[in-house]
Amino acid sequence: MATPDMYEQEYRGVMLTSLPVEIILEIMPHIPFSPSQFQTLRKISPTFESAVASHEKSLVNAIRGRQYTESTIASFPGLSQSYTGLSTLHSRLDTISGLSDLWPRLTSNTPDLSWLRDRWLVIHKLGTLLLYRLQDCSTHDARTDLLHALPTSSLATLYFTLYSSLKLLRYHGPEPINGSYSKDDSEARADIELAFEEMLLQHGPEFFLSLLHAGERQGSEEPGWAASALDREVTTIEWRQLHSHTPTLISTLRRSFAAKMECRICENTSKMWEVLSGTVFDDVSDEVTVKVVNGEALKGGMRRMGL
């Protein structure tokens, strides 16, 4: 027997399908966007489907303008103004929010990780946005070109996100990235961690999160896509670094940063701290975030040499 709720839903469905296209296009930007709900709305009726399909650009712009701030949109400059781009934006914001929710647990009860909060979480997020910008480059050459073009302030935040992600996974990740794996073999550890950095630059934040989840399932028969991909990368990374004519992303990042800081590659980590010690990173506004992601050099502020 039909319930009152079912009758009410059917009534609403009839009301929606009877609306003219102009009203549909006025209503949809006010409905909180999610990929699943948007697909459900499209299927309400042929009228809805036709309206959505034939007014993609204007509808996407209306949803973006109503539901997201200008700085949020500007933080993902590589996304297309399409339904696919809108769905990707929603997914990425969910990922960043989920990572922020995980962060207190990841950095608690471990002295080596407890400092990775507040200021440093914000800087990690900046680097996460840059990882997404790298992902939006359509080719490997476009990614290396971007790494060559970014200023030191952007490269340092990206470098830090690799650094902090690696520190977290040494404690919380699965084998082989977990620090207990091959802990007495410095060459093996160096290869594993180099491979991880390359894969993070290639696959972005979802690679990091997949490894975190795999660490929670340690011992499971199904390690997850990221752990399997890392295993494969470990076997080839050294050869590619030495013999391939195509530079890896991690080697490009290291060389670009060292060249701009006028230092040796082995000094990159200390130079990263030097850049990130600047007071310009003390209070990261939306404006600063957009500048970092878009590759605009940060000016002003002072550096704390003892940080």
CSV table of C-alpha atoms in Angstrom, one decimal:
chain,number,residue,atom,x,y,z
A,1,MET,CA,0.0,0.0,0.0
A,2,ALA,CA,1.4,3.4,-0.9
A,3,THR,CA,2.4,5.7,2.0
A,4,PRO,CA,1.7,9.4,2.3
A,5,ASP,CA,5.4,10.1,1.6
A,6,MET,CA,5.2,8.2,-1.6
A,7,TYR,CA,2.1,10.2,-2.7
A,8,GLU,CA,3.9,13.4,-1.8
A,9,GLN,CA,7.0,12.5,-3.9
A,10,GLU,CA,4.8,11.5,-6.8
A,11,TYR,CA,3.0,14.8,-6.6
A,12,ARG,CA,6.2,16.8,-6.5
A,13,GLY,CA,7.5,14.8,-9.5
A,14,VAL,CA,4.3,15.7,-11.4
A,15,MET,CA,4.7,19.4,-10.4
A,16,LEU,CA,8.3,19.5,-11.5
A,17,THR,CA,7.7,17.8,-14.8
A,18,SER,CA,5.0,20.4,-15.6
A,19,LEU,CA,7.4,23.4,-15.2
A,20,PRO,CA,8.6,25.3,-18.2
A,21,VAL,CA,12.3,25.1,-19.1
A,22,GLU,CA,12.9,28.7,-18.0
A,23,ILE,CA,11.7,27.9,-14.4
A,24,ILE,CA,13.7,24.7,-14.3
A,25,LEU,CA,16.9,26.6,-15.2
A,26,GLU,CA,16.1,29.1,-12.4
A,27,ILE,CA,15.5,26.4,-9.8
A,28,MET,CA,18.5,24.1,-10.4
A,29,PRO,CA,21.3,26.4,-9.3
A,30,HIS,CA,19.5,26.7,-5.9
A,31,ILE,CA,19.6,22.9,-5.3
A,32,PRO,CA,22.8,21.9,-3.4
A,33,PHE,CA,25.0,20.2,-6.0
A,34,SER,CA,26.2,16.7,-5.8
A,35,PRO,CA,27.0,14.4,-8.8
A,36,SER,CA,24.5,11.7,-7.7
A,37,GLN,CA,21.6,14.2,-7.0
A,38,PHE,CA,22.3,16.0,-10.2
A,39,GLN,CA,21.9,12.8,-12.2
A,40,THR,CA,18.7,12.0,-10.3
A,41,LEU,CA,17.3,15.4,-11.3
A,42,ARG,CA,18.2,14.9,-14.9
A,43,LYS,CA,16.1,11.7,-15.0
A,44,ILE,CA,12.9,13.2,-13.6
A,45,SER,CA,11.6,13.8,-17.0
A,46,PRO,CA,12.6,14.2,-20.7
A,47,THR,CA,12.0,17.9,-20.2
A,48,PHE,CA,14.6,18.1,-17.4
A,49,GLU,CA,17.1,16.0,-19.4
A,50,SER,CA,16.7,18.2,-22.4
A,51,ALA,CA,17.0,21.4,-20.4
A,52,VAL,CA,20.2,20.2,-18.6
A,53,ALA,CA,21.8,18.9,-21.8
A,54,SER,CA,21.1,22.0,-23.9
A,55,HIS,CA,22.1,24.6,-21.3
A,56,GLU,CA,25.3,23.1,-19.9
A,57,LYS,CA,27.5,26.2,-19.9
A,58,SER,CA,24.9,28.6,-18.5
A,59,LEU,CA,23.8,26.1,-15.8
A,60,VAL,CA,27.3,25.3,-14.8
A,61,ASN,CA,28.2,28.9,-14.5
A,62,ALA,CA,25.0,29.6,-12.4
A,63,ILE,CA,25.8,26.7,-10.0
A,64,ARG,CA,29.4,27.7,-9.6
A,65,GLY,CA,28.4,31.3,-9.0
A,66,ARG,CA,25.7,30.5,-6.4
A,67,GLN,CA,27.2,27.6,-4.5
A,68,TYR,CA,31.0,28.2,-4.6
A,69,THR,CA,33.1,31.3,-3.7
A,70,GLU,CA,35.3,32.9,-6.3
A,71,SER,CA,38.4,31.9,-4.4
A,72,THR,CA,37.3,28.2,-4.4
A,73,ILE,CA,36.8,28.3,-8.2
A,74,ALA,CA,40.1,30.1,-8.6
A,75,SER,CA,41.9,27.4,-6.6
A,76,PHE,CA,41.1,24.8,-9.3
A,77,PRO,CA,42.1,26.7,-12.5
A,78,GLY,CA,42.4,23.5,-14.5
A,79,LEU,CA,38.8,22.4,-14.3
A,80,SER,CA,36.6,22.8,-17.3
A,81,GLN,CA,33.3,24.7,-17.1
A,82,SER,CA,31.2,21.5,-17.6
A,83,TYR,CA,29.2,19.0,-15.6
A,84,THR,CA,32.3,16.8,-15.5
A,85,GLY,CA,34.3,19.7,-14.1
A,86,LEU,CA,31.6,20.5,-11.6
A,87,SER,CA,31.5,16.9,-10.4
A,88,THR,CA,35.3,16.8,-10.1
A,89,LEU,CA,35.2,20.0,-8.0
A,90,HIS,CA,32.7,18.5,-5.7
A,91,SER,CA,34.8,15.3,-5.3
A,92,ARG,CA,38.0,17.2,-4.6
A,93,LEU,CA,36.4,19.4,-2.0
A,94,ASP,CA,35.1,16.3,-0.3
A,95,THR,CA,38.6,14.8,-0.4
A,96,ILE,CA,40.1,17.9,1.2
A,97,SER,CA,37.4,18.1,3.8
A,98,GLY,CA,37.8,14.4,4.6
A,99,LEU,CA,41.6,14.8,5.0
A,100,SER,CA,41.1,17.7,7.4
A,101,ASP,CA,38.7,15.5,9.4
A,102,LEU,CA,41.3,12.7,9.5
A,103,TRP,CA,44.2,14.9,10.4
A,104,PRO,CA,43.7,15.2,14.2
A,105,ARG,CA,43.7,11.4,14.5
A,106,LEU,CA,46.7,11.0,12.2
A,107,THR,CA,48.8,13.4,14.2
A,108,SER,CA,47.8,12.4,17.7
A,109,ASN,CA,49.7,10.3,20.2
A,110,THR,CA,52.9,10.4,18.1
A,111,PRO,CA,55.5,13.1,19.0
A,112,ASP,CA,57.1,12.9,15.6
A,113,LEU,CA,53.7,13.9,14.0
A,114,SER,CA,52.1,16.2,16.6
A,115,TRP,CA,53.7,19.3,15.2
A,116,LEU,CA,51.9,18.7,11.8
A,117,ARG,CA,48.9,20.9,12.7
A,118,ASP,CA,47.6,24.4,12.4
A,119,ARG,CA,50.0,26.3,10.2
A,120,TRP,CA,51.5,23.2,8.7
A,121,LEU,CA,48.1,21.6,7.9
A,122,VAL,CA,47.3,24.8,6.0
A,123,ILE,CA,50.5,24.6,4.0
A,124,HIS,CA,49.8,20.9,3.3
A,125,LYS,CA,46.5,21.9,1.9
A,126,LEU,CA,48.2,24.5,-0.4
A,127,GLY,CA,50.4,21.7,-1.7
A,128,THR,CA,47.3,19.5,-2.1
A,129,LEU,CA,45.8,22.1,-4.4
A,130,LEU,CA,48.9,22.2,-6.5
A,131,LEU,CA,48.8,18.4,-6.8
A,132,TYR,CA,45.4,18.8,-8.3
A,133,ARG,CA,46.7,21.4,-10.7
A,134,LEU,CA,49.3,19.0,-11.8
A,135,GLN,CA,46.7,16.4,-12.4
A,136,ASP,CA,44.8,18.8,-14.6
A,137,CYS,CA,47.7,19.1,-17.0
A,138,SER,CA,46.8,17.0,-20.0
A,139,THR,CA,50.3,15.6,-20.8
A,140,HIS,CA,53.5,14.7,-18.9
A,141,ASP,CA,55.3,17.5,-20.8
A,142,ALA,CA,52.7,20.0,-19.5
A,143,ARG,CA,53.3,18.8,-16.0
A,144,THR,CA,57.0,19.3,-16.2
A,145,ASP,CA,56.5,22.7,-17.8
A,146,LEU,CA,54.4,23.7,-14.9
A,147,LEU,CA,57.0,22.5,-12.4
A,148,HIS,CA,59.6,24.6,-14.2
A,149,ALA,CA,57.3,27.6,-14.2
A,150,LEU,CA,56.2,27.7,-10.6
A,151,PRO,CA,57.9,30.1,-8.3
A,152,THR,CA,59.8,29.0,-5.1
A,153,SER,CA,56.8,29.8,-2.8
A,154,SER,CA,54.6,27.4,-4.7
A,155,LEU,CA,57.3,24.8,-5.2
A,156,ALA,CA,58.1,24.9,-1.4
A,157,THR,CA,54.5,24.1,-0.5
A,158,LEU,CA,54.4,21.3,-3.0
A,159,TYR,CA,57.7,19.9,-1.6
A,160,PHE,CA,56.2,20.1,1.9
A,161,THR,CA,53.1,18.2,0.9
A,162,LEU,CA,55.4,15.4,-0.3
A,163,TYR,CA,57.4,15.6,2.9
A,164,SER,CA,54.5,15.6,5.3
A,165,SER,CA,52.6,12.9,3.4
A,166,LEU,CA,55.6,10.6,3.5
A,167,LYS,CA,56.1,11.2,7.3
A,168,LEU,CA,52.4,10.3,7.9
A,169,LEU,CA,52.6,7.1,5.8
A,170,ARG,CA,55.8,5.9,7.6
A,171,TYR,CA,53.5,5.5,10.6
A,172,HIS,CA,50.1,4.9,9.1
A,173,GLY,CA,50.7,3.4,5.7
A,174,PRO,CA,50.9,-0.2,4.4
A,175,GLU,CA,54.0,-2.0,3.2
A,176,PRO,CA,56.2,-1.0,1.5
A,177,ILE,CA,55.8,2.7,2.4
A,178,ASN,CA,55.4,1.9,6.2
A,179,GLY,CA,58.7,2.8,7.9
A,180,SER,CA,59.0,-0.6,9.5
A,181,TYR,CA,59.4,-2.1,6.0
A,182,SER,CA,63.1,-2.6,5.1
A,183,LYS,CA,64.0,-0.2,7.9
A,184,ASP,CA,67.6,-1.4,8.0
A,185,ASP,CA,68.1,-1.1,4.2
A,186,SER,CA,68.7,2.6,3.5
A,187,GLU,CA,69.0,2.1,-0.3
A,188,ALA,CA,65.7,0.2,-0.4
A,189,ARG,CA,64.0,2.8,1.7
A,190,ALA,CA,65.3,5.6,-0.6
A,191,ASP,CA,63.9,3.8,-3.7
A,192,ILE,CA,60.5,3.2,-2.0
A,193,GLU,CA,60.1,6.8,-0.9
A,194,LEU,CA,61.3,8.2,-4.2
A,195,ALA,CA,58.7,6.0,-6.0
A,196,PHE,CA,56.0,7.3,-3.6
A,197,GLU,CA,56.8,10.9,-4.3
A,198,GLU,CA,56.7,10.3,-8.0
A,199,MET,CA,53.3,8.5,-7.7
A,200,LEU,CA,51.9,11.3,-5.5
A,201,LEU,CA,52.9,13.9,-8.1
A,202,GLN,CA,51.3,11.7,-10.9
A,203,HIS,CA,48.1,10.6,-9.1
A,204,GLY,CA,47.4,13.4,-6.6
A,205,PRO,CA,45.8,13.3,-3.1
A,206,GLU,CA,43.6,10.3,-3.8
A,207,PHE,CA,46.8,8.2,-4.0
A,208,PHE,CA,47.8,9.4,-0.6
A,209,LEU,CA,44.4,8.7,0.9
A,210,SER,CA,44.2,5.3,-0.7
A,211,LEU,CA,47.5,4.3,1.0
A,212,LEU,CA,46.2,5.6,4.3
A,213,HIS,CA,43.1,3.4,4.0
A,214,ALA,CA,45.3,0.5,3.0
A,215,GLY,CA,47.3,1.0,6.1
A,216,GLU,CA,44.1,0.7,8.2
A,217,ARG,CA,43.4,-2.6,6.4
A,218,GLN,CA,47.0,-3.9,6.9
A,219,GLY,CA,47.1,-7.6,6.4
A,220,SER,CA,44.1,-7.6,4.1
A,221,GLU,CA,44.3,-9.8,1.0
A,222,GLU,CA,43.3,-6.8,-1.1
A,223,PRO,CA,45.9,-4.0,-0.6
A,224,GLY,CA,44.2,-1.4,-2.8
A,225,TRP,CA,45.1,0.2,-6.1
A,226,ALA,CA,47.6,2.6,-4.7
A,227,ALA,CA,49.6,0.0,-2.8
A,228,SER,CA,49.8,-2.2,-5.9
A,229,ALA,CA,50.8,0.8,-8.1
A,230,LEU,CA,53.5,1.7,-5.6
A,231,ASP,CA,54.9,-1.8,-5.7
A,232,ARG,CA,55.2,-1.6,-9.5
A,233,GLU,CA,56.7,1.8,-9.4
A,234,VAL,CA,59.4,0.8,-6.9
A,235,THR,CA,60.7,-1.8,-9.5
A,236,THR,CA,61.2,0.8,-12.3
A,237,ILE,CA,61.9,4.2,-10.7
A,238,GLU,CA,65.6,3.8,-10.4
A,239,TRP,CA,66.0,2.8,-14.1
A,240,ARG,CA,63.8,5.6,-15.3
A,241,GLN,CA,65.7,8.2,-13.2
A,242,LEU,CA,69.0,7.0,-14.8
A,243,HIS,CA,68.1,6.0,-18.3
A,244,SER,CA,64.8,7.3,-19.5
A,245,HIS,CA,64.8,10.3,-21.8
A,246,THR,CA,61.6,11.5,-20.2
A,247,PRO,CA,62.3,13.1,-16.9
A,248,THR,CA,60.3,12.0,-13.9
A,249,LEU,CA,58.2,14.6,-12.1
A,250,ILE,CA,60.1,14.2,-8.8
A,251,SER,CA,63.4,14.9,-10.6
A,252,THR,CA,61.9,17.9,-12.4
A,253,LEU,CA,60.6,19.3,-9.1
A,254,ARG,CA,63.9,18.8,-7.3
A,255,ARG,CA,65.9,20.4,-10.1
A,256,SER,CA,63.5,23.3,-10.6
A,257,PHE,CA,63.5,24.1,-6.9
A,258,ALA,CA,67.3,23.8,-6.6
A,259,ALA,CA,67.9,26.0,-9.6
A,260,LYS,CA,65.6,28.8,-8.3
A,261,MET,CA,67.0,28.6,-4.8
A,262,GLU,CA,70.5,28.5,-6.2
A,263,CYS,CA,71.4,25.5,-4.2
A,264,ARG,CA,72.4,21.9,-4.6
A,265,ILE,CA,69.6,19.3,-4.7
A,266,CYS,CA,70.7,17.8,-1.4
A,267,GLU,CA,70.0,21.2,0.2
A,268,ASN,CA,66.4,21.3,-1.0
A,269,THR,CA,64.8,20.3,2.3
A,270,SER,CA,66.6,23.0,4.3
A,271,LYS,CA,65.7,25.6,1.6
A,272,MET,CA,62.1,24.4,1.8
A,273,TRP,CA,62.0,25.2,5.5
A,274,GLU,CA,63.7,28.6,4.8
A,275,VAL,CA,60.9,29.6,2.4
A,276,LEU,CA,58.0,28.2,4.5
A,277,SER,CA,59.4,30.0,7.6
A,278,GLY,CA,58.2,33.3,6.1
A,279,THR,CA,55.6,35.2,7.9
A,280,VAL,CA,53.6,35.3,4.7
A,281,PHE,CA,52.5,31.8,5.5
A,282,ASP,CA,51.4,32.6,9.0
A,283,ASP,CA,47.9,33.6,8.0
A,284,VAL,CA,47.0,32.1,4.6
A,285,SER,CA,44.1,34.0,3.2
A,286,ASP,CA,42.0,33.1,0.2
A,287,GLU,CA,44.1,35.6,-1.8
A,288,VAL,CA,47.3,33.9,-0.8
A,289,THR,CA,45.9,30.5,-1.6
A,290,VAL,CA,44.9,31.5,-5.1
A,291,LYS,CA,48.4,33.1,-5.7
A,292,VAL,CA,50.2,29.9,-4.7
A,293,VAL,CA,48.0,27.7,-6.9
A,294,ASN,CA,48.2,30.0,-9.9
A,295,GLY,CA,52.0,30.3,-9.6
A,296,GLU,CA,52.2,33.9,-8.5
A,297,ALA,CA,55.3,34.6,-6.3
A,298,LEU,CA,54.5,35.6,-2.7
A,299,LYS,CA,56.1,38.9,-1.8
A,300,GLY,CA,56.6,40.6,1.6
A,301,GLY,CA,56.8,39.1,5.0
A,302,MET,CA,60.0,38.1,6.9
A,303,ARG,CA,61.7,34.8,7.3
A,304,ARG,CA,62.4,33.1,10.6
A,305,MET,CA,65.8,31.7,10.3
A,306,GLY,CA,65.4,29.5,13.4
A,307,LEU,CA,62.1,27.8,12.4
